[in-house]
Every structure is written in C-alpha cells, then in structure tokens.
Amino acid sequence: MQQMATTVTLLGAASSPGDAAVAVVSSEQKVYDVVVKQAALLKRQLRPQQQQQAPPAVARELDAPRGGLGEAYARCGEICEEYAKTFYLGTLLMTEERRRAIWAIYVWCRRTDELVDGPNASHITPQALDRWERRLEDLFAGRPYDMLDAALSDTITKFPIDIQPFKDMIDGMRTDLKKARYKNFDELYMYCYYVAGTVGLMSVPVMGIAPESKATAESVYGAALALGLANQLTNILRDVGEDARRGRIYLPQDELAEAGLSDEDIFKGVVTEKWRKFMKRQIKRARMFFEEAEQGVTELRKESRWPVWASMLLYRQILDEIEANDYNNFTKRAYVGKAKKVLALPVAYGKSLLLPYSLRNNQT
C-alpha cells in the first residue's frame, strides 16, 4: 500500500484540486489493481509446492517455427541488440533462460509500438489492432503466428506472465489512434501505464525477485510500474517538437494553461521563460518516478539488475540533456552520446551489486 500512497502523492502534487483529485485516485486504483494481480501470480509461483510442478501442457503443444525455438530466440536477441544495444549488453549477465525471455518480451513490445509509430502507422486501423490482439490471444494459447511470436509463446510457459499487461499495451496503441490531447495528468498517467508501465509488469516475472529480498512482490511491481512511467514521461519531454509536428501534444492541458501556455505555443516552438518554468516542473515529476523506481531495482535478482540500471541511468541522462539544451525540445532532440552510454555500463554494474534496499533498511 505504500507504493499506492506514494503514487497518489506524486499525482496529487501535479494535479489541480477538486474533482481532478478524485479522478486521480480512480485512475491510479485501476492500475494498482493490475499490479496486485501480477504480484499474486508471482507469489503463487514462488511457493515451494508450486515450484516443482510441470509447466502447462501448452508448452509441449507449442507450434514451433521451422528452425526451432533456438533460432526464434536468437532472432529476438538480434533485434534487441540492434535497437537497444545498451540494454542488450546488460542482459548478457542474465541466465540464458531469463535473457532469452526478456528479448522475446522486448520484441513483442517493439512490434506493437511500431504499429502506430512505425513506417506503416498511417495505414493502421482499429480493426488492425483488434487482429493483433486476437493474435496475442492465440500466442498465449500456444498457437504462435510466426517465429517471433513463438519465442514469446514459449516464454509464457516458463514464467508466470499474465496476458493483461499485453492487452493493456494494445489499448495504449488504440488511444494513439483516437486521442491527441490529454486533459490532465490523470489521463496522461493512464496513457503512460498503457504504453510503458505495462513493460515493467511483463518483465518482473522474468527478471525475478532476489531470494534474499525482504520486499513484497507488490512493492517490486510498483517500482517496475514507476520506472515505466518515468521512461515514458521522459520520452514525451524529449519528443515535444517531433510530436507537435504530427499534431500530438502529450502534455497535461490544465498544467499548460496554469503556466500561461497553449497548444499554439507548442506549435510555434519558441523557448520562453514560461516554457522553461513549465518544463522544470515536468522534469521534476519524471525524476520523482525514477527515484521511486530505484529501490525496486535493487530487489531484483542480482544478475537481472544490470540491464535495468543501465537503461534507467541513460534515460535519466536524457532529462539532463533537455536541461543542457536550455529546455529547447522543440528543435533539439536530447540524446545521450556514445561515450556517456559506455561510461554508464560500469556504473550500472556497480549499482547492480548493491544489497537489496529492503535488507539495507533492516540493518539500520
């Protein structure tokens, strides 16, 4: 429950009083219910009497692709390496089974995102997303459509992964087809959960919680959710200009108005003192979610922490680069240079060796 209270505090600090506060609790509760469900699935798997059970029959009936599952997982690894090299390098410390599973999840998420943000996005219809969801259901039933689906279909037989976060991500893609403005942070929070918070919920069962950790499963899932929210908020702040050129504004309309800004100011793309002040507030919120996520990362299995720390450190640096660009995210894209990415790897590795926060807390 501490995770829920913390998130409500973060949301409340960013929202206007009155009826918006009620909406914040309602929206957050919907997401928290999913977090609790995912944590319950993991806890059932961790019970000693459950650990020795054979995997579901679907694991044996899986329609494997020509070339076998080894080839399917290898292709997922190649895609992960191509598009998320730093994260990919971090996964190499994980056990083979966990590493391959994370690659499979990454590839499914990337393919889903490409439906609305890729080269064929202009041709995507709600019906196409409905077909993608039916394909997901087939995948979970052991009937993969292609090689990449087969890798994920195999993965879900080995880890307590639920279909709900995957369906929620598809709902996020549906939102992109019909919504280009967000009234307040409550609405934006739900969108960020759909398209990024879900990734954390998908990944925790594979990453695993450290055997020595004293943290609750709910708190670890809550931290994973916070990391997804922080990453997506960072994406939004980095891509303000790019999104505006596509007619999209992923910034809370009420907060823009409070800052004396409008959609027209976004489309003009001129950095003013009002914009700087507004951006400082948005960056502060994203950092708060990163800070909330950090404790949970330490509770993961030691071999799984490195890729998460590496990704988190790099994303946090994007916020630093926005500041270094004097908050000009209209015409300058904040990015982390190759040298900084390389330097982040040993730092992330060092952090991955730290004692779980729950144990440090008990020792003080």
Coordinates of C-alpha atoms in Angstrom, one line a residue:
M1 CA 0.0 0.0 0.0
Q2 CA 3.0 2.3 0.4
Q3 CA 3.5 2.2 -3.3
M4 CA -0.1 3.3 -3.9
A5 CA 0.1 6.1 -1.4
T6 CA 3.3 7.4 -2.9
T7 CA 1.9 7.4 -6.4
V8 CA -1.2 9.2 -5.3
T9 CA 1.0 11.8 -3.6
L10 CA 3.0 12.2 -6.8
L11 CA -0.1 12.6 -8.9
G12 CA -1.8 14.9 -6.5
A13 CA 1.1 17.2 -6.4
A14 CA 0.8 17.6 -10.2
S15 CA -2.9 18.0 -10.4
S16 CA -5.4 20.7 -9.7
P17 CA -7.6 20.4 -6.6
G18 CA -11.3 19.4 -6.6
D19 CA -12.8 16.8 -8.8
A20 CA -9.4 16.1 -10.5
A21 CA -8.1 14.7 -7.3
V22 CA -11.0 12.2 -7.2
A23 CA -10.2 11.2 -10.8
V24 CA -6.5 10.7 -9.9
V25 CA -7.4 8.2 -7.2
S26 CA -9.8 6.3 -9.5
S27 CA -7.3 6.2 -12.4
E28 CA -4.4 5.1 -10.1
Q29 CA -6.6 2.5 -8.4
K30 CA -7.3 0.8 -11.8
V31 CA -3.5 0.4 -12.4
Y32 CA -2.8 -0.6 -8.8
D33 CA -5.4 -3.4 -9.2
V34 CA -3.4 -4.8 -12.1
V35 CA -0.2 -4.5 -10.1
V36 CA -1.7 -6.6 -7.2
K37 CA -2.9 -9.2 -9.7
Q38 CA 0.5 -9.6 -11.3
A39 CA 2.2 -9.8 -7.8
A40 CA -0.3 -12.5 -6.8
L41 CA 0.7 -14.6 -9.8
L42 CA 4.3 -14.3 -9.0
K43 CA 3.8 -15.2 -5.3
R44 CA 1.9 -18.3 -6.3
Q45 CA 4.8 -19.4 -8.5
L46 CA 7.3 -18.9 -5.7
R47 CA 5.5 -21.2 -3.2
P48 CA 7.7 -24.3 -2.7
Q49 CA 4.9 -26.6 -3.5
Q50 CA 4.4 -24.9 -6.8
Q51 CA 8.0 -24.8 -7.9
Q52 CA 8.2 -28.5 -8.8
Q53 CA 5.1 -28.7 -10.9
A54 CA 5.4 -29.3 -14.6
P55 CA 4.7 -26.5 -17.0
P56 CA 1.3 -26.2 -18.6
A57 CA 0.5 -28.7 -21.3
V58 CA 0.6 -25.9 -23.9
A59 CA 4.3 -25.9 -23.5
R60 CA 4.5 -29.3 -25.1
E61 CA 1.9 -28.5 -27.8
L62 CA 3.6 -25.3 -28.9
D63 CA 3.7 -24.9 -32.7
A64 CA 7.4 -24.3 -33.0
P65 CA 8.6 -22.4 -36.1
R66 CA 10.7 -24.0 -38.8
G67 CA 14.3 -23.9 -37.5
G68 CA 13.2 -24.3 -33.9
L69 CA 12.9 -22.1 -30.9
G70 CA 16.6 -21.6 -30.6
E71 CA 16.5 -19.7 -33.9
A72 CA 13.4 -17.7 -32.8
Y73 CA 15.1 -16.6 -29.6
A74 CA 18.3 -15.8 -31.5
R75 CA 16.4 -13.5 -33.9
C76 CA 14.8 -11.7 -30.9
G77 CA 18.3 -11.2 -29.5
E78 CA 19.5 -9.7 -32.8
I79 CA 16.6 -7.2 -32.8
C80 CA 17.2 -6.2 -29.2
E81 CA 20.9 -5.7 -29.9
E82 CA 20.1 -3.6 -33.0
Y83 CA 17.6 -1.2 -31.3
A84 CA 18.5 -1.3 -27.6
K85 CA 22.2 -2.1 -27.6
T86 CA 23.0 -0.9 -24.0
F87 CA 20.0 -2.8 -22.6
Y88 CA 21.0 -5.8 -24.7
L89 CA 24.6 -5.8 -23.3
G90 CA 23.1 -5.7 -19.8
T91 CA 21.0 -8.8 -20.5
L92 CA 24.1 -10.8 -21.2
L93 CA 24.7 -11.2 -17.4
M94 CA 21.3 -12.9 -17.0
T95 CA 20.8 -16.7 -17.1
E96 CA 20.2 -17.9 -20.7
E97 CA 16.5 -18.7 -20.0
R98 CA 15.8 -15.2 -18.5
R99 CA 17.9 -13.4 -21.1
R100 CA 16.0 -15.0 -24.0
A101 CA 12.7 -14.4 -22.3
I102 CA 13.4 -10.7 -21.9
W103 CA 14.4 -10.5 -25.6
A104 CA 11.1 -12.1 -26.6
I105 CA 9.1 -9.6 -24.5
Y106 CA 11.2 -6.7 -25.9
V107 CA 10.5 -7.7 -29.4
W108 CA 6.7 -8.1 -28.9
C109 CA 6.6 -4.6 -27.3
R110 CA 8.6 -3.1 -30.1
R111 CA 6.4 -4.7 -32.8
T112 CA 3.3 -3.4 -31.0
D113 CA 4.7 0.1 -30.8
E114 CA 5.7 0.0 -34.5
L115 CA 2.0 -0.5 -35.4
V116 CA 1.2 3.1 -34.5
D117 CA 4.7 4.8 -34.7
G118 CA 6.4 2.8 -37.4
P119 CA 6.6 3.4 -41.2
N120 CA 3.1 1.9 -41.8
A121 CA 1.4 3.8 -38.9
S122 CA -0.8 5.9 -41.3
H123 CA -2.4 2.7 -42.5
I124 CA -3.2 1.2 -39.1
T125 CA -6.8 1.0 -38.2
P126 CA -8.7 -0.1 -35.0
Q127 CA -9.5 -3.3 -36.8
A128 CA -5.8 -4.0 -37.3
L129 CA -5.2 -3.6 -33.6
D130 CA -8.2 -6.0 -33.0
R131 CA -6.5 -8.6 -35.2
W132 CA -3.2 -8.0 -33.3
E133 CA -5.0 -8.7 -30.0
R134 CA -6.5 -11.9 -31.3
R135 CA -3.1 -12.9 -32.5
L136 CA -1.8 -12.2 -28.9
E137 CA -4.5 -14.5 -27.5
D138 CA -3.5 -17.2 -29.9
L139 CA 0.1 -16.7 -28.9
F140 CA -0.8 -17.2 -25.2
A141 CA -2.8 -20.3 -26.2
G142 CA 0.3 -21.8 -27.8
R143 CA -0.6 -21.0 -31.4
P144 CA 2.1 -18.5 -32.5
Y145 CA 1.8 -16.9 -35.9
D146 CA 5.5 -16.6 -36.7
M147 CA 9.0 -17.1 -35.4
L148 CA 9.0 -14.1 -33.1
D149 CA 5.6 -14.9 -31.7
A150 CA 6.8 -18.4 -31.0
A151 CA 9.6 -17.1 -28.7
L152 CA 7.1 -15.3 -26.6
S153 CA 4.7 -18.1 -26.6
D154 CA 7.4 -20.4 -25.3
T155 CA 8.4 -17.8 -22.7
I156 CA 5.0 -17.6 -21.1
T157 CA 5.1 -21.3 -20.4
K158 CA 8.2 -20.8 -18.3
F159 CA 7.3 -17.7 -16.3
P160 CA 4.1 -16.5 -14.5
I161 CA 3.4 -13.9 -17.2
D162 CA -0.2 -12.7 -17.4
I163 CA -1.8 -11.5 -20.6
Q164 CA -3.4 -8.4 -19.1
P165 CA -0.4 -6.1 -19.4
F166 CA 0.0 -7.1 -23.1
K167 CA -3.7 -6.3 -23.7
D168 CA -3.3 -3.0 -21.9
M169 CA -0.4 -2.1 -24.1
I170 CA -2.6 -2.7 -27.2
D171 CA -5.2 -0.4 -25.6
G172 CA -2.5 2.2 -25.4
M173 CA -2.0 1.9 -29.2
R174 CA -5.7 2.3 -29.6
T175 CA -5.5 5.5 -27.6
D176 CA -2.9 6.9 -30.0
L177 CA -5.3 6.3 -32.9
K178 CA -8.1 8.4 -31.4
K179 CA -6.5 10.8 -28.9
A180 CA -4.0 13.6 -29.4
R181 CA -4.6 15.7 -26.2
Y182 CA -4.6 14.9 -22.5
K183 CA -6.8 17.0 -20.3
N184 CA -4.8 16.5 -17.1
F185 CA -2.1 14.3 -15.6
D186 CA -4.6 11.7 -14.6
E187 CA -5.3 11.0 -18.2
L188 CA -1.6 11.1 -19.1
Y189 CA -0.8 8.7 -16.3
M190 CA -3.2 6.1 -17.7
Y191 CA -1.7 6.5 -21.1
C192 CA 1.9 6.1 -19.8
Y193 CA 0.8 3.0 -17.9
Y194 CA -0.7 1.5 -21.1
V195 CA 2.3 2.1 -23.3
A196 CA 5.2 1.8 -20.9
G197 CA 4.2 0.8 -17.3
T198 CA 3.0 -2.4 -18.7
V199 CA 6.5 -3.3 -19.8
G200 CA 7.6 -3.4 -16.2
L201 CA 4.7 -5.7 -15.2
M202 CA 5.6 -8.0 -18.1
S203 CA 9.3 -8.1 -17.1
V204 CA 9.3 -8.7 -13.3
P205 CA 8.3 -12.4 -13.5
V206 CA 11.3 -12.9 -15.8
M207 CA 13.8 -10.7 -14.0
G208 CA 12.8 -12.4 -10.7
I209 CA 13.0 -11.1 -7.2
A210 CA 16.2 -11.7 -5.2
P211 CA 15.8 -14.7 -2.9
E212 CA 17.2 -12.7 0.0
S213 CA 14.9 -9.7 -0.6
K214 CA 12.5 -8.8 2.1
A215 CA 10.4 -6.6 -0.2
T216 CA 6.9 -7.5 -1.0
A217 CA 6.1 -8.6 -4.6
E218 CA 3.6 -5.7 -4.7
S219 CA 6.3 -3.1 -3.9
V220 CA 8.6 -4.5 -6.6
Y221 CA 5.9 -4.5 -9.2
G222 CA 5.0 -1.0 -8.1
A223 CA 8.6 0.1 -8.6
A224 CA 8.6 -1.5 -12.1
L225 CA 5.4 0.5 -12.9
A226 CA 7.1 3.7 -11.7
L227 CA 10.1 3.0 -13.9
G228 CA 7.8 2.5 -17.0
L229 CA 6.0 5.8 -16.2
A230 CA 9.3 7.6 -15.7
N231 CA 10.6 6.3 -19.0
Q232 CA 7.5 7.3 -20.9
L233 CA 7.4 10.8 -19.4
T234 CA 11.0 11.2 -20.4
N235 CA 10.1 10.1 -24.0
I236 CA 7.3 12.7 -24.0
L237 CA 9.5 15.5 -22.8
R238 CA 12.3 14.6 -25.3
D239 CA 9.9 14.4 -28.2
V240 CA 7.7 17.5 -27.7
G241 CA 8.7 19.1 -31.0
E242 CA 8.5 15.9 -33.0
D243 CA 5.1 15.0 -31.6
A244 CA 3.8 18.5 -32.3
R245 CA 4.7 18.2 -35.9
R246 CA 2.5 15.2 -36.0
G247 CA -0.4 17.1 -34.4
R248 CA 0.1 15.4 -31.0
I249 CA 0.6 17.1 -27.6
Y250 CA 1.3 14.6 -24.7
L251 CA 1.3 17.3 -22.1
P252 CA -1.4 18.0 -19.5
Q253 CA -3.7 20.7 -20.9
D254 CA -4.6 22.0 -17.5
E255 CA -0.9 22.4 -16.5
L256 CA -0.1 24.2 -19.7
A257 CA -3.0 26.6 -19.0
E258 CA -1.8 27.2 -15.5
A259 CA 1.6 28.1 -16.9
G260 CA 0.1 30.5 -19.3
L261 CA 0.8 28.3 -22.3
S262 CA -1.4 26.9 -25.0
D263 CA -1.3 24.5 -27.9
E264 CA -0.3 27.4 -30.2
D265 CA 2.8 28.0 -28.1
I266 CA 3.8 24.3 -28.6
F267 CA 3.3 24.6 -32.3
K268 CA 5.3 27.8 -32.5
G269 CA 8.2 26.1 -30.7
V270 CA 9.7 29.2 -29.0
V271 CA 11.5 28.7 -25.7
T272 CA 10.3 31.3 -23.2
E273 CA 10.6 31.8 -19.5
K274 CA 7.1 30.3 -19.2
W275 CA 8.2 27.3 -21.1
R276 CA 11.3 26.8 -19.0
K277 CA 9.3 27.0 -15.8
F278 CA 6.8 24.5 -17.1
M279 CA 9.5 22.1 -18.2
K280 CA 11.2 22.3 -14.9
R281 CA 8.0 21.1 -13.3
Q282 CA 7.6 18.2 -15.8
I283 CA 11.2 17.1 -15.4
K284 CA 10.9 17.1 -11.6
R285 CA 7.9 14.8 -11.8
A286 CA 9.7 12.4 -14.1
R287 CA 12.7 12.3 -11.7
M288 CA 10.4 11.6 -8.8
F289 CA 9.2 8.4 -10.6
F290 CA 12.8 7.4 -11.3
E291 CA 13.6 7.8 -7.6
E292 CA 10.6 5.7 -6.7
A293 CA 11.8 3.0 -9.1
E294 CA 15.4 2.8 -7.9
Q295 CA 14.6 1.0 -4.6
G296 CA 12.7 -1.7 -6.5
V297 CA 15.5 -2.3 -8.9
T298 CA 17.7 -3.4 -6.0
E299 CA 15.2 -6.1 -5.1
L300 CA 15.5 -7.9 -8.4
R301 CA 17.8 -10.9 -8.8
K302 CA 21.4 -9.7 -8.9
E303 CA 22.0 -11.0 -12.5
S304 CA 18.9 -9.2 -13.7
R305 CA 19.7 -5.7 -12.3
W306 CA 22.4 -4.6 -14.7
P307 CA 20.2 -4.0 -17.8
V308 CA 17.6 -2.3 -15.8
W309 CA 20.1 0.0 -14.1
A310 CA 21.8 0.8 -17.4
S311 CA 18.6 1.7 -19.1
M312 CA 17.4 3.8 -16.1
L313 CA 20.7 5.7 -15.9
L314 CA 20.6 6.5 -19.6
Y315 CA 17.0 7.6 -19.5
R316 CA 17.7 9.9 -16.5
Q317 CA 20.5 11.5 -18.5
I318 CA 18.0 12.4 -21.3
L319 CA 16.4 14.7 -18.7
D320 CA 19.9 16.2 -18.0
E321 CA 20.3 16.8 -21.8
I322 CA 17.0 18.6 -22.1
E323 CA 18.2 21.0 -19.4
A324 CA 21.6 21.3 -21.1
N325 CA 19.7 22.3 -24.3
D326 CA 18.0 25.2 -22.3
Y327 CA 14.7 23.3 -22.4
N328 CA 14.6 23.5 -26.2
N329 CA 12.8 20.3 -27.0
F330 CA 11.1 21.9 -30.0
T331 CA 14.0 21.8 -32.4
K332 CA 16.7 20.0 -30.5
R333 CA 16.4 16.3 -29.7
A334 CA 18.1 15.5 -26.3
Y335 CA 20.2 12.4 -26.6
V336 CA 22.9 10.6 -24.7
G337 CA 26.2 10.4 -26.7
K338 CA 28.0 7.1 -27.2
A339 CA 30.7 8.0 -24.7
K340 CA 28.2 8.6 -21.9
K341 CA 26.5 5.3 -22.8
V342 CA 29.7 3.4 -22.5
L343 CA 30.5 5.1 -19.2
A344 CA 27.1 4.2 -17.8
L345 CA 27.7 0.5 -18.1
P346 CA 30.3 0.1 -15.4
V347 CA 28.3 2.5 -13.1
A348 CA 25.2 0.4 -13.7
Y349 CA 27.1 -2.8 -13.0
G350 CA 28.4 -1.4 -9.7
K351 CA 24.9 -0.4 -8.7
S352 CA 23.7 -3.9 -9.6
L353 CA 25.9 -5.4 -6.9
L354 CA 24.4 -3.3 -4.1
L355 CA 22.5 -5.1 -1.3
P356 CA 18.7 -5.0 -1.8
Y357 CA 17.2 -1.9 -0.3
S358 CA 14.9 -3.9 2.0
L359 CA 17.9 -5.5 3.6
R360 CA 19.8 -2.3 4.0
N361 CA 16.7 -0.8 5.6
N362 CA 16.5 -3.6 8.1
Q363 CA 20.2 -3.2 9.1
T364 CA 19.8 0.5 10.0

